[in-house]
Amino acid sequence: MPDILQLQSGNKAAFEEVYWEYHARVYSFMWRYVRDAAQCEELVQEVFVKLWASRQHLNEYIPFTTQLFQVAKTVFIDYHRRSSRRIRYVDMSATIPEEPVVQPGVRDIALMQHISSAIDRLPPVCREVFRLGKIQGLSYPEIARQLSISPKTVEGHMSKALKFLRHRLGGLMQVFLLLLY
């Protein structure tokens, strides 16, 4: 069992020991769900990067493996959210015809251009918060960390963006949100 206090203090040798001791177990955990060697390895690396980044928050009274696999579970859930959004986006874009022939799908292109134009009219920070939250699927705390602002500020920008888009798009806002989810 690793010395959590050494990890908390930033002891790289202790971290390296943890990495080599638990790498295979974390890989097996990810493999149960992902079944892709390259993606599995990437997720395992992400687990250990997050573990190192949050090492000060490790609790010496909770078993290390419990904390490690909680990080692994969180990484997998984040991956699953990102990939499911990506799949929906790809599926949505697959319905757009590539030919310049006028078809019913052209209306969809015009709709998406109208929505995209409305999003582009948002103030820069609101636009970024909206894209990170609604399109990339990040949580408010993740957006806050990425943009170096507080989660409450993220909440305010998201509220402002949604209000602006509801006003600008009217009933189309419901269609857009349905396409996202």
mmCIF file with all atom_site columns, C-alpha atoms in Angstrom:
data_model
loop_
_atom_site.group_PDB
_atom_site.id
_atom_site.type_symbol
_atom_site.label_atom_id
_atom_site.label_alt_id
_atom_site.label_comp_id
_atom_site.label_asym_id
_atom_site.label_entity_id
_atom_site.label_seq_id
_atom_site.pdbx_PDB_ins_code
_atom_site.Cartn_x
_atom_site.Cartn_y
_atom_site.Cartn_z
_atom_site.occupancy
_atom_site.B_iso_or_equiv
_atom_site.pdbx_formal_charge
_atom_site.auth_seq_id
_atom_site.auth_comp_id
_atom_site.auth_asym_id
_atom_site.auth_atom_id
_atom_site.pdbx_PDB_model_num
ATOM 1   C CA . MET A 1 1   ? 0.000   0.000  0.000   1.00 0.00 ? 1   MET A CA 1
ATOM 2   C CA . PRO A 1 2   ? 1.470   3.370  -0.995  1.00 0.00 ? 2   PRO A CA 1
ATOM 3   C CA . ASP A 1 3   ? 2.316   6.040  1.506   1.00 0.00 ? 3   ASP A CA 1
ATOM 4   C CA . ILE A 1 4   ? -0.373  8.644  0.822   1.00 0.00 ? 4   ILE A CA 1
ATOM 5   C CA . LEU A 1 5   ? 1.513   11.285 2.786   1.00 0.00 ? 5   LEU A CA 1
ATOM 6   C CA . GLN A 1 6   ? 4.502   10.905 0.455   1.00 0.00 ? 6   GLN A CA 1
ATOM 7   C CA . LEU A 1 7   ? 2.215   11.290 -2.557  1.00 0.00 ? 7   LEU A CA 1
ATOM 8   C CA . GLN A 1 8   ? 0.612   14.375 -1.012  1.00 0.00 ? 8   GLN A CA 1
ATOM 9   C CA . SER A 1 9   ? 4.007   15.966 -0.517  1.00 0.00 ? 9   SER A CA 1
ATOM 10  C CA . GLY A 1 10  ? 4.838   15.483 -4.205  1.00 0.00 ? 10  GLY A CA 1
ATOM 11  C CA . ASN A 1 11  ? 7.333   12.624 -3.891  1.00 0.00 ? 11  ASN A CA 1
ATOM 12  C CA . LYS A 1 12  ? 7.828   11.589 -7.525  1.00 0.00 ? 12  LYS A CA 1
ATOM 13  C CA . ALA A 1 13  ? 9.421   8.256  -6.599  1.00 0.00 ? 13  ALA A CA 1
ATOM 14  C CA . ALA A 1 14  ? 6.321   7.330  -4.575  1.00 0.00 ? 14  ALA A CA 1
ATOM 15  C CA . PHE A 1 15  ? 4.112   8.315  -7.495  1.00 0.00 ? 15  PHE A CA 1
ATOM 16  C CA . GLU A 1 16  ? 6.194   6.259  -9.908  1.00 0.00 ? 16  GLU A CA 1
ATOM 17  C CA . GLU A 1 17  ? 5.879   3.283  -7.573  1.00 0.00 ? 17  GLU A CA 1
ATOM 18  C CA . VAL A 1 18  ? 2.091   3.743  -7.492  1.00 0.00 ? 18  VAL A CA 1
ATOM 19  C CA . TYR A 1 19  ? 1.995   4.003  -11.270 1.00 0.00 ? 19  TYR A CA 1
ATOM 20  C CA . TRP A 1 20  ? 3.841   0.728  -11.819 1.00 0.00 ? 20  TRP A CA 1
ATOM 21  C CA . GLU A 1 21  ? 1.937   -1.062 -9.081  1.00 0.00 ? 21  GLU A CA 1
ATOM 22  C CA . TYR A 1 22  ? -1.559  -0.045 -10.195 1.00 0.00 ? 22  TYR A CA 1
ATOM 23  C CA . HIS A 1 23  ? -1.243  0.587  -13.936 1.00 0.00 ? 23  HIS A CA 1
ATOM 24  C CA . ALA A 1 24  ? -2.394  -2.933 -14.915 1.00 0.00 ? 24  ALA A CA 1
ATOM 25  C CA . ARG A 1 25  ? -5.379  -2.846 -12.541 1.00 0.00 ? 25  ARG A CA 1
ATOM 26  C CA . VAL A 1 26  ? -6.568  0.525  -13.819 1.00 0.00 ? 26  VAL A CA 1
ATOM 27  C CA . TYR A 1 27  ? -6.058  -0.695 -17.402 1.00 0.00 ? 27  TYR A CA 1
ATOM 28  C CA . SER A 1 28  ? -8.192  -3.793 -16.662 1.00 0.00 ? 28  SER A CA 1
ATOM 29  C CA . PHE A 1 29  ? -10.876 -1.580 -15.147 1.00 0.00 ? 29  PHE A CA 1
ATOM 30  C CA . MET A 1 30  ? -10.991 0.606  -18.283 1.00 0.00 ? 30  MET A CA 1
ATOM 31  C CA . TRP A 1 31  ? -10.821 -2.409 -20.609 1.00 0.00 ? 31  TRP A CA 1
ATOM 32  C CA . ARG A 1 32  ? -14.102 -3.747 -19.190 1.00 0.00 ? 32  ARG A CA 1
ATOM 33  C CA . TYR A 1 33  ? -15.876 -0.720 -20.612 1.00 0.00 ? 33  TYR A CA 1
ATOM 34  C CA . VAL A 1 34  ? -13.842 0.581  -23.544 1.00 0.00 ? 34  VAL A CA 1
ATOM 35  C CA . ARG A 1 35  ? -12.434 -2.517 -25.344 1.00 0.00 ? 35  ARG A CA 1
ATOM 36  C CA . ASP A 1 36  ? -9.977  -0.426 -27.351 1.00 0.00 ? 36  ASP A CA 1
ATOM 37  C CA . ALA A 1 37  ? -6.315  -0.729 -26.388 1.00 0.00 ? 37  ALA A CA 1
ATOM 38  C CA . ALA A 1 38  ? -5.232  2.741  -27.511 1.00 0.00 ? 38  ALA A CA 1
ATOM 39  C CA . GLN A 1 39  ? -8.200  4.470  -25.891 1.00 0.00 ? 39  GLN A CA 1
ATOM 40  C CA . CYS A 1 40  ? -7.743  2.387  -22.745 1.00 0.00 ? 40  CYS A CA 1
ATOM 41  C CA . GLU A 1 41  ? -4.115  3.425  -22.447 1.00 0.00 ? 41  GLU A CA 1
ATOM 42  C CA . GLU A 1 42  ? -5.049  7.073  -22.972 1.00 0.00 ? 42  GLU A CA 1
ATOM 43  C CA . LEU A 1 43  ? -7.666  6.884  -20.220 1.00 0.00 ? 43  LEU A CA 1
ATOM 44  C CA . VAL A 1 44  ? -5.206  5.173  -17.855 1.00 0.00 ? 44  VAL A CA 1
ATOM 45  C CA . GLN A 1 45  ? -2.734  7.994  -18.452 1.00 0.00 ? 45  GLN A CA 1
ATOM 46  C CA . GLU A 1 46  ? -5.479  10.514 -17.756 1.00 0.00 ? 46  GLU A CA 1
ATOM 47  C CA . VAL A 1 47  ? -6.274  8.742  -14.470 1.00 0.00 ? 47  VAL A CA 1
ATOM 48  C CA . PHE A 1 48  ? -2.687  9.024  -13.272 1.00 0.00 ? 48  PHE A CA 1
ATOM 49  C CA . VAL A 1 49  ? -2.383  12.637 -14.442 1.00 0.00 ? 49  VAL A CA 1
ATOM 50  C CA . LYS A 1 50  ? -5.533  13.516 -12.471 1.00 0.00 ? 50  LYS A CA 1
ATOM 51  C CA . LEU A 1 51  ? -4.264  11.542 -9.487  1.00 0.00 ? 51  LEU A CA 1
ATOM 52  C CA . TRP A 1 52  ? -1.022  13.529 -9.510  1.00 0.00 ? 52  TRP A CA 1
ATOM 53  C CA . ALA A 1 53  ? -2.845  16.837 -9.992  1.00 0.00 ? 53  ALA A CA 1
ATOM 54  C CA . SER A 1 54  ? -5.173  16.143 -7.064  1.00 0.00 ? 54  SER A CA 1
ATOM 55  C CA . ARG A 1 55  ? -2.654  14.407 -4.797  1.00 0.00 ? 55  ARG A CA 1
ATOM 56  C CA . GLN A 1 56  ? -3.060  17.058 -2.056  1.00 0.00 ? 56  GLN A CA 1
ATOM 57  C CA . HIS A 1 57  ? -6.712  16.011 -1.709  1.00 0.00 ? 57  HIS A CA 1
ATOM 58  C CA . LEU A 1 58  ? -5.942  12.350 -1.007  1.00 0.00 ? 58  LEU A CA 1
ATOM 59  C CA . ASN A 1 59  ? -7.244  11.219 2.371   1.00 0.00 ? 59  ASN A CA 1
ATOM 60  C CA . GLU A 1 60  ? -4.886  9.059  4.384   1.00 0.00 ? 60  GLU A CA 1
ATOM 61  C CA . TYR A 1 61  ? -7.831  7.484  6.227   1.00 0.00 ? 61  TYR A CA 1
ATOM 62  C CA . ILE A 1 62  ? -9.510  6.163  3.066   1.00 0.00 ? 62  ILE A CA 1
ATOM 63  C CA . PRO A 1 63  ? -7.897  3.186  1.315   1.00 0.00 ? 63  PRO A CA 1
ATOM 64  C CA . PHE A 1 64  ? -5.744  4.330  -1.582  1.00 0.00 ? 64  PHE A CA 1
ATOM 65  C CA . THR A 1 65  ? -7.329  1.908  -4.059  1.00 0.00 ? 65  THR A CA 1
ATOM 66  C CA . THR A 1 66  ? -10.770 3.336  -3.272  1.00 0.00 ? 66  THR A CA 1
ATOM 67  C CA . GLN A 1 67  ? -9.521  6.830  -4.085  1.00 0.00 ? 67  GLN A CA 1
ATOM 68  C CA . LEU A 1 68  ? -7.633  5.690  -7.195  1.00 0.00 ? 68  LEU A CA 1
ATOM 69  C CA . PHE A 1 69  ? -10.620 3.871  -8.648  1.00 0.00 ? 69  PHE A CA 1
ATOM 70  C CA . GLN A 1 70  ? -12.892 6.804  -7.855  1.00 0.00 ? 70  GLN A CA 1
ATOM 71  C CA . VAL A 1 71  ? -10.598 8.910  -10.066 1.00 0.00 ? 71  VAL A CA 1
ATOM 72  C CA . ALA A 1 72  ? -10.719 6.149  -12.721 1.00 0.00 ? 72  ALA A CA 1
ATOM 73  C CA . LYS A 1 73  ? -14.509 6.059  -12.559 1.00 0.00 ? 73  LYS A CA 1
ATOM 74  C CA . THR A 1 74  ? -14.694 9.834  -12.953 1.00 0.00 ? 74  THR A CA 1
ATOM 75  C CA . VAL A 1 75  ? -12.311 9.747  -15.929 1.00 0.00 ? 75  VAL A CA 1
ATOM 76  C CA . PHE A 1 76  ? -14.410 7.033  -17.580 1.00 0.00 ? 76  PHE A CA 1
ATOM 77  C CA . ILE A 1 77  ? -17.663 8.953  -17.004 1.00 0.00 ? 77  ILE A CA 1
ATOM 78  C CA . ASP A 1 78  ? -16.121 12.102 -18.499 1.00 0.00 ? 78  ASP A CA 1
ATOM 79  C CA . TYR A 1 79  ? -14.866 10.086 -21.478 1.00 0.00 ? 79  TYR A CA 1
ATOM 80  C CA . HIS A 1 80  ? -18.292 8.515  -21.951 1.00 0.00 ? 80  HIS A CA 1
ATOM 81  C CA . ARG A 1 81  ? -20.010 11.911 -21.881 1.00 0.00 ? 81  ARG A CA 1
ATOM 82  C CA . ARG A 1 82  ? -17.552 13.358 -24.394 1.00 0.00 ? 82  ARG A CA 1
ATOM 83  C CA . SER A 1 83  ? -17.796 10.396 -26.754 1.00 0.00 ? 83  SER A CA 1
ATOM 84  C CA . SER A 1 84  ? -21.597 10.214 -26.642 1.00 0.00 ? 84  SER A CA 1
ATOM 85  C CA . ARG A 1 85  ? -21.830 13.912 -27.502 1.00 0.00 ? 85  ARG A CA 1
ATOM 86  C CA . ARG A 1 86  ? -19.347 13.429 -30.319 1.00 0.00 ? 86  ARG A CA 1
ATOM 87  C CA . ILE A 1 87  ? -21.384 10.530 -31.696 1.00 0.00 ? 87  ILE A CA 1
ATOM 88  C CA . ARG A 1 88  ? -24.593 12.568 -31.616 1.00 0.00 ? 88  ARG A CA 1
ATOM 89  C CA . TYR A 1 89  ? -22.818 15.458 -33.347 1.00 0.00 ? 89  TYR A CA 1
ATOM 90  C CA . VAL A 1 90  ? -21.434 13.144 -36.033 1.00 0.00 ? 90  VAL A CA 1
ATOM 91  C CA . ASP A 1 91  ? -24.842 11.520 -36.511 1.00 0.00 ? 91  ASP A CA 1
ATOM 92  C CA . MET A 1 92  ? -26.439 14.941 -36.832 1.00 0.00 ? 92  MET A CA 1
ATOM 93  C CA . SER A 1 93  ? -23.878 16.120 -39.379 1.00 0.00 ? 93  SER A CA 1
ATOM 94  C CA . ALA A 1 94  ? -24.253 12.881 -41.348 1.00 0.00 ? 94  ALA A CA 1
ATOM 95  C CA . THR A 1 95  ? -27.824 13.910 -42.229 1.00 0.00 ? 95  THR A CA 1
ATOM 96  C CA . ILE A 1 96  ? -26.630 17.049 -44.025 1.00 0.00 ? 96  ILE A CA 1
ATOM 97  C CA . PRO A 1 97  ? -26.470 16.328 -47.768 1.00 0.00 ? 97  PRO A CA 1
ATOM 98  C CA . GLU A 1 98  ? -23.144 16.939 -49.446 1.00 0.00 ? 98  GLU A CA 1
ATOM 99  C CA . GLU A 1 99  ? -24.617 17.650 -52.866 1.00 0.00 ? 99  GLU A CA 1
ATOM 100 C CA . PRO A 1 100 ? -25.662 21.171 -53.833 1.00 0.00 ? 100 PRO A CA 1
ATOM 101 C CA . VAL A 1 101 ? -29.013 19.795 -55.039 1.00 0.00 ? 101 VAL A CA 1
ATOM 102 C CA . VAL A 1 102 ? -32.010 21.355 -53.301 1.00 0.00 ? 102 VAL A CA 1
ATOM 103 C CA . GLN A 1 103 ? -33.411 18.692 -51.001 1.00 0.00 ? 103 GLN A CA 1
ATOM 104 C CA . PRO A 1 104 ? -35.326 18.689 -47.722 1.00 0.00 ? 104 PRO A CA 1
ATOM 105 C CA . GLY A 1 105 ? -31.933 18.522 -45.925 1.00 0.00 ? 105 GLY A CA 1
ATOM 106 C CA . VAL A 1 106 ? -31.061 22.017 -47.180 1.00 0.00 ? 106 VAL A CA 1
ATOM 107 C CA . ARG A 1 107 ? -33.577 23.363 -44.704 1.00 0.00 ? 107 ARG A CA 1
ATOM 108 C CA . ASP A 1 108 ? -31.552 21.650 -41.948 1.00 0.00 ? 108 ASP A CA 1
ATOM 109 C CA . ILE A 1 109 ? -28.392 23.365 -43.167 1.00 0.00 ? 109 ILE A CA 1
ATOM 110 C CA . ALA A 1 110 ? -30.121 26.741 -43.120 1.00 0.00 ? 110 ALA A CA 1
ATOM 111 C CA . LEU A 1 111 ? -31.412 26.014 -39.624 1.00 0.00 ? 111 LEU A CA 1
ATOM 112 C CA . MET A 1 112 ? -27.937 25.100 -38.374 1.00 0.00 ? 112 MET A CA 1
ATOM 113 C CA . GLN A 1 113 ? -26.454 28.213 -40.008 1.00 0.00 ? 113 GLN A CA 1
ATOM 114 C CA . HIS A 1 114 ? -29.093 30.352 -38.306 1.00 0.00 ? 114 HIS A CA 1
ATOM 115 C CA . ILE A 1 115 ? -28.344 28.762 -34.925 1.00 0.00 ? 115 ILE A CA 1
ATOM 116 C CA . SER A 1 116 ? -24.594 29.043 -35.477 1.00 0.00 ? 116 SER A CA 1
ATOM 117 C CA . SER A 1 117 ? -24.974 32.701 -36.406 1.00 0.00 ? 117 SER A CA 1
ATOM 118 C CA . ALA A 1 118 ? -26.930 33.368 -33.200 1.00 0.00 ? 118 ALA A CA 1
ATOM 119 C CA . ILE A 1 119 ? -24.236 31.628 -31.126 1.00 0.00 ? 119 ILE A CA 1
ATOM 120 C CA . ASP A 1 120 ? -21.555 33.708 -32.857 1.00 0.00 ? 120 ASP A CA 1
ATOM 121 C CA . ARG A 1 121 ? -23.399 36.888 -31.763 1.00 0.00 ? 121 ARG A CA 1
ATOM 122 C CA . LEU A 1 122 ? -22.960 36.011 -28.091 1.00 0.00 ? 122 LEU A CA 1
ATOM 123 C CA . PRO A 1 123 ? -20.346 37.990 -26.140 1.00 0.00 ? 123 PRO A CA 1
ATOM 124 C CA . PRO A 1 124 ? -16.997 36.128 -26.290 1.00 0.00 ? 124 PRO A CA 1
ATOM 125 C CA . VAL A 1 125 ? -16.993 34.680 -22.758 1.00 0.00 ? 125 VAL A CA 1
ATOM 126 C CA . CYS A 1 126 ? -20.686 33.698 -22.937 1.00 0.00 ? 126 CYS A CA 1
ATOM 127 C CA . ARG A 1 127 ? -20.052 32.055 -26.301 1.00 0.00 ? 127 ARG A CA 1
ATOM 128 C CA . GLU A 1 128 ? -17.097 30.083 -24.921 1.00 0.00 ? 128 GLU A CA 1
ATOM 129 C CA . VAL A 1 129 ? -19.024 29.023 -21.801 1.00 0.00 ? 129 VAL A CA 1
ATOM 130 C CA . PHE A 1 130 ? -21.975 27.947 -23.971 1.00 0.00 ? 130 PHE A CA 1
ATOM 131 C CA . ARG A 1 131 ? -19.799 25.936 -26.367 1.00 0.00 ? 131 ARG A CA 1
ATOM 132 C CA . LEU A 1 132 ? -17.869 24.237 -23.560 1.00 0.00 ? 132 LEU A CA 1
ATOM 133 C CA . GLY A 1 133 ? -21.021 23.428 -21.608 1.00 0.00 ? 133 GLY A CA 1
ATOM 134 C CA . LYS A 1 134 ? -23.660 22.615 -24.197 1.00 0.00 ? 134 LYS A CA 1
ATOM 135 C CA . ILE A 1 135 ? -21.602 21.420 -27.147 1.00 0.00 ? 135 ILE A CA 1
ATOM 136 C CA . GLN A 1 136 ? -18.555 19.815 -25.520 1.00 0.00 ? 136 GLN A CA 1
ATOM 137 C CA . GLY A 1 137 ? -20.484 18.667 -22.449 1.00 0.00 ? 137 GLY A CA 1
ATOM 138 C CA . LEU A 1 138 ? -18.197 19.999 -19.732 1.00 0.00 ? 138 LEU A CA 1
ATOM 139 C CA . SER A 1 139 ? -19.575 20.616 -16.249 1.00 0.00 ? 139 SER A CA 1
ATOM 140 C CA . TYR A 1 140 ? -19.596 24.086 -14.695 1.00 0.00 ? 140 TYR A CA 1
ATOM 141 C CA . PRO A 1 141 ? -16.593 23.321 -12.448 1.00 0.00 ? 141 PRO A CA 1
ATOM 142 C CA . GLU A 1 142 ? -14.650 21.985 -15.478 1.00 0.00 ? 142 GLU A CA 1
ATOM 143 C CA . ILE A 1 143 ? -15.473 25.123 -17.472 1.00 0.00 ? 143 ILE A CA 1
ATOM 144 C CA . ALA A 1 144 ? -14.513 27.289 -14.505 1.00 0.00 ? 144 ALA A CA 1
ATOM 145 C CA . ARG A 1 145 ? -11.107 25.588 -14.244 1.00 0.00 ? 145 ARG A CA 1
ATOM 146 C CA . GLN A 1 146 ? -10.494 25.823 -17.981 1.00 0.00 ? 146 GLN A CA 1
ATOM 147 C CA . LEU A 1 147 ? -11.412 29.518 -18.204 1.00 0.00 ? 147 LEU A CA 1
ATOM 148 C CA . SER A 1 148 ? -10.003 30.463 -14.774 1.00 0.00 ? 148 SER A CA 1
ATOM 149 C CA . ILE A 1 149 ? -13.301 31.857 -13.519 1.00 0.00 ? 149 ILE A CA 1
ATOM 150 C CA . SER A 1 150 ? -15.594 30.807 -10.673 1.00 0.00 ? 150 SER A CA 1
ATOM 151 C CA . PRO A 1 151 ? -18.388 28.252 -11.174 1.00 0.00 ? 151 PRO A CA 1
ATOM 152 C CA . LYS A 1 152 ? -20.919 30.955 -10.223 1.00 0.00 ? 152 LYS A CA 1
ATOM 153 C CA . THR A 1 153 ? -19.551 33.141 -13.027 1.00 0.00 ? 153 THR A CA 1
ATOM 154 C CA . VAL A 1 154 ? -19.914 30.202 -15.410 1.00 0.00 ? 154 VAL A CA 1
ATOM 155 C CA . GLU A 1 155 ? -23.512 29.795 -14.252 1.00 0.00 ? 155 GLU A CA 1
ATOM 156 C CA . GLY A 1 156 ? -24.181 33.490 -14.878 1.00 0.00 ? 156 GLY A CA 1
ATOM 157 C CA . HIS A 1 157 ? -22.664 33.394 -18.368 1.00 0.00 ? 157 HIS A CA 1
ATOM 158 C CA . MET A 1 158 ? -24.619 30.236 -19.258 1.00 0.00 ? 158 MET A CA 1
ATOM 159 C CA . SER A 1 159 ? -27.841 31.821 -18.055 1.00 0.00 ? 159 SER A CA 1
ATOM 160 C CA . LYS A 1 160 ? -27.112 34.960 -20.071 1.00 0.00 ? 160 LYS A CA 1
ATOM 161 C CA . ALA A 1 161 ? -26.264 32.889 -23.182 1.00 0.00 ? 161 ALA A CA 1
ATOM 162 C CA . LEU A 1 162 ? -29.426 30.782 -22.955 1.00 0.00 ? 162 LEU A CA 1
ATOM 163 C CA . LYS A 1 163 ? -31.603 33.861 -22.413 1.00 0.00 ? 163 LYS A CA 1
ATOM 164 C CA . PHE A 1 164 ? -30.010 35.587 -25.423 1.00 0.00 ? 164 PHE A CA 1
ATOM 165 C CA . LEU A 1 165 ? -30.433 32.493 -27.618 1.00 0.00 ? 165 LEU A CA 1
ATOM 166 C CA . ARG A 1 166 ? -34.043 31.953 -26.525 1.00 0.00 ? 166 ARG A CA 1
ATOM 167 C CA . HIS A 1 167 ? -34.794 35.554 -27.458 1.00 0.00 ? 167 HIS A CA 1
ATOM 168 C CA . ARG A 1 168 ? -32.853 35.362 -30.731 1.00 0.00 ? 168 ARG A CA 1
ATOM 169 C CA . LEU A 1 169 ? -34.046 31.911 -31.836 1.00 0.00 ? 169 LEU A CA 1
ATOM 170 C CA . GLY A 1 170 ? -37.514 31.713 -30.326 1.00 0.00 ? 170 GLY A CA 1
ATOM 171 C CA . GLY A 1 171 ? -38.953 28.233 -30.925 1.00 0.00 ? 171 GLY A CA 1
ATOM 172 C CA . LEU A 1 172 ? -35.791 27.123 -32.730 1.00 0.00 ? 172 LEU A CA 1
ATOM 173 C CA . MET A 1 173 ? -34.005 27.047 -29.376 1.00 0.00 ? 173 MET A CA 1
ATOM 174 C CA . GLN A 1 174 ? -36.011 23.959 -28.385 1.00 0.00 ? 174 GLN A CA 1
ATOM 175 C CA . VAL A 1 175 ? -35.032 22.242 -31.654 1.00 0.00 ? 175 VAL A CA 1
ATOM 176 C CA . PHE A 1 176 ? -31.377 23.094 -31.070 1.00 0.00 ? 176 PHE A CA 1
ATOM 177 C CA . LEU A 1 177 ? -31.398 21.762 -27.508 1.00 0.00 ? 177 LEU A CA 1
ATOM 178 C CA . LEU A 1 178 ? -33.128 18.591 -28.706 1.00 0.00 ? 178 LEU A CA 1
ATOM 179 C CA . LEU A 1 179 ? -30.362 18.109 -31.272 1.00 0.00 ? 179 LEU A CA 1
ATOM 180 C CA . LEU A 1 180 ? -27.760 18.436 -28.505 1.00 0.00 ? 180 LEU A CA 1
ATOM 181 C CA . TYR A 1 181 ? -29.432 15.904 -26.241 1.00 0.00 ? 181 TYR A CA 1
#
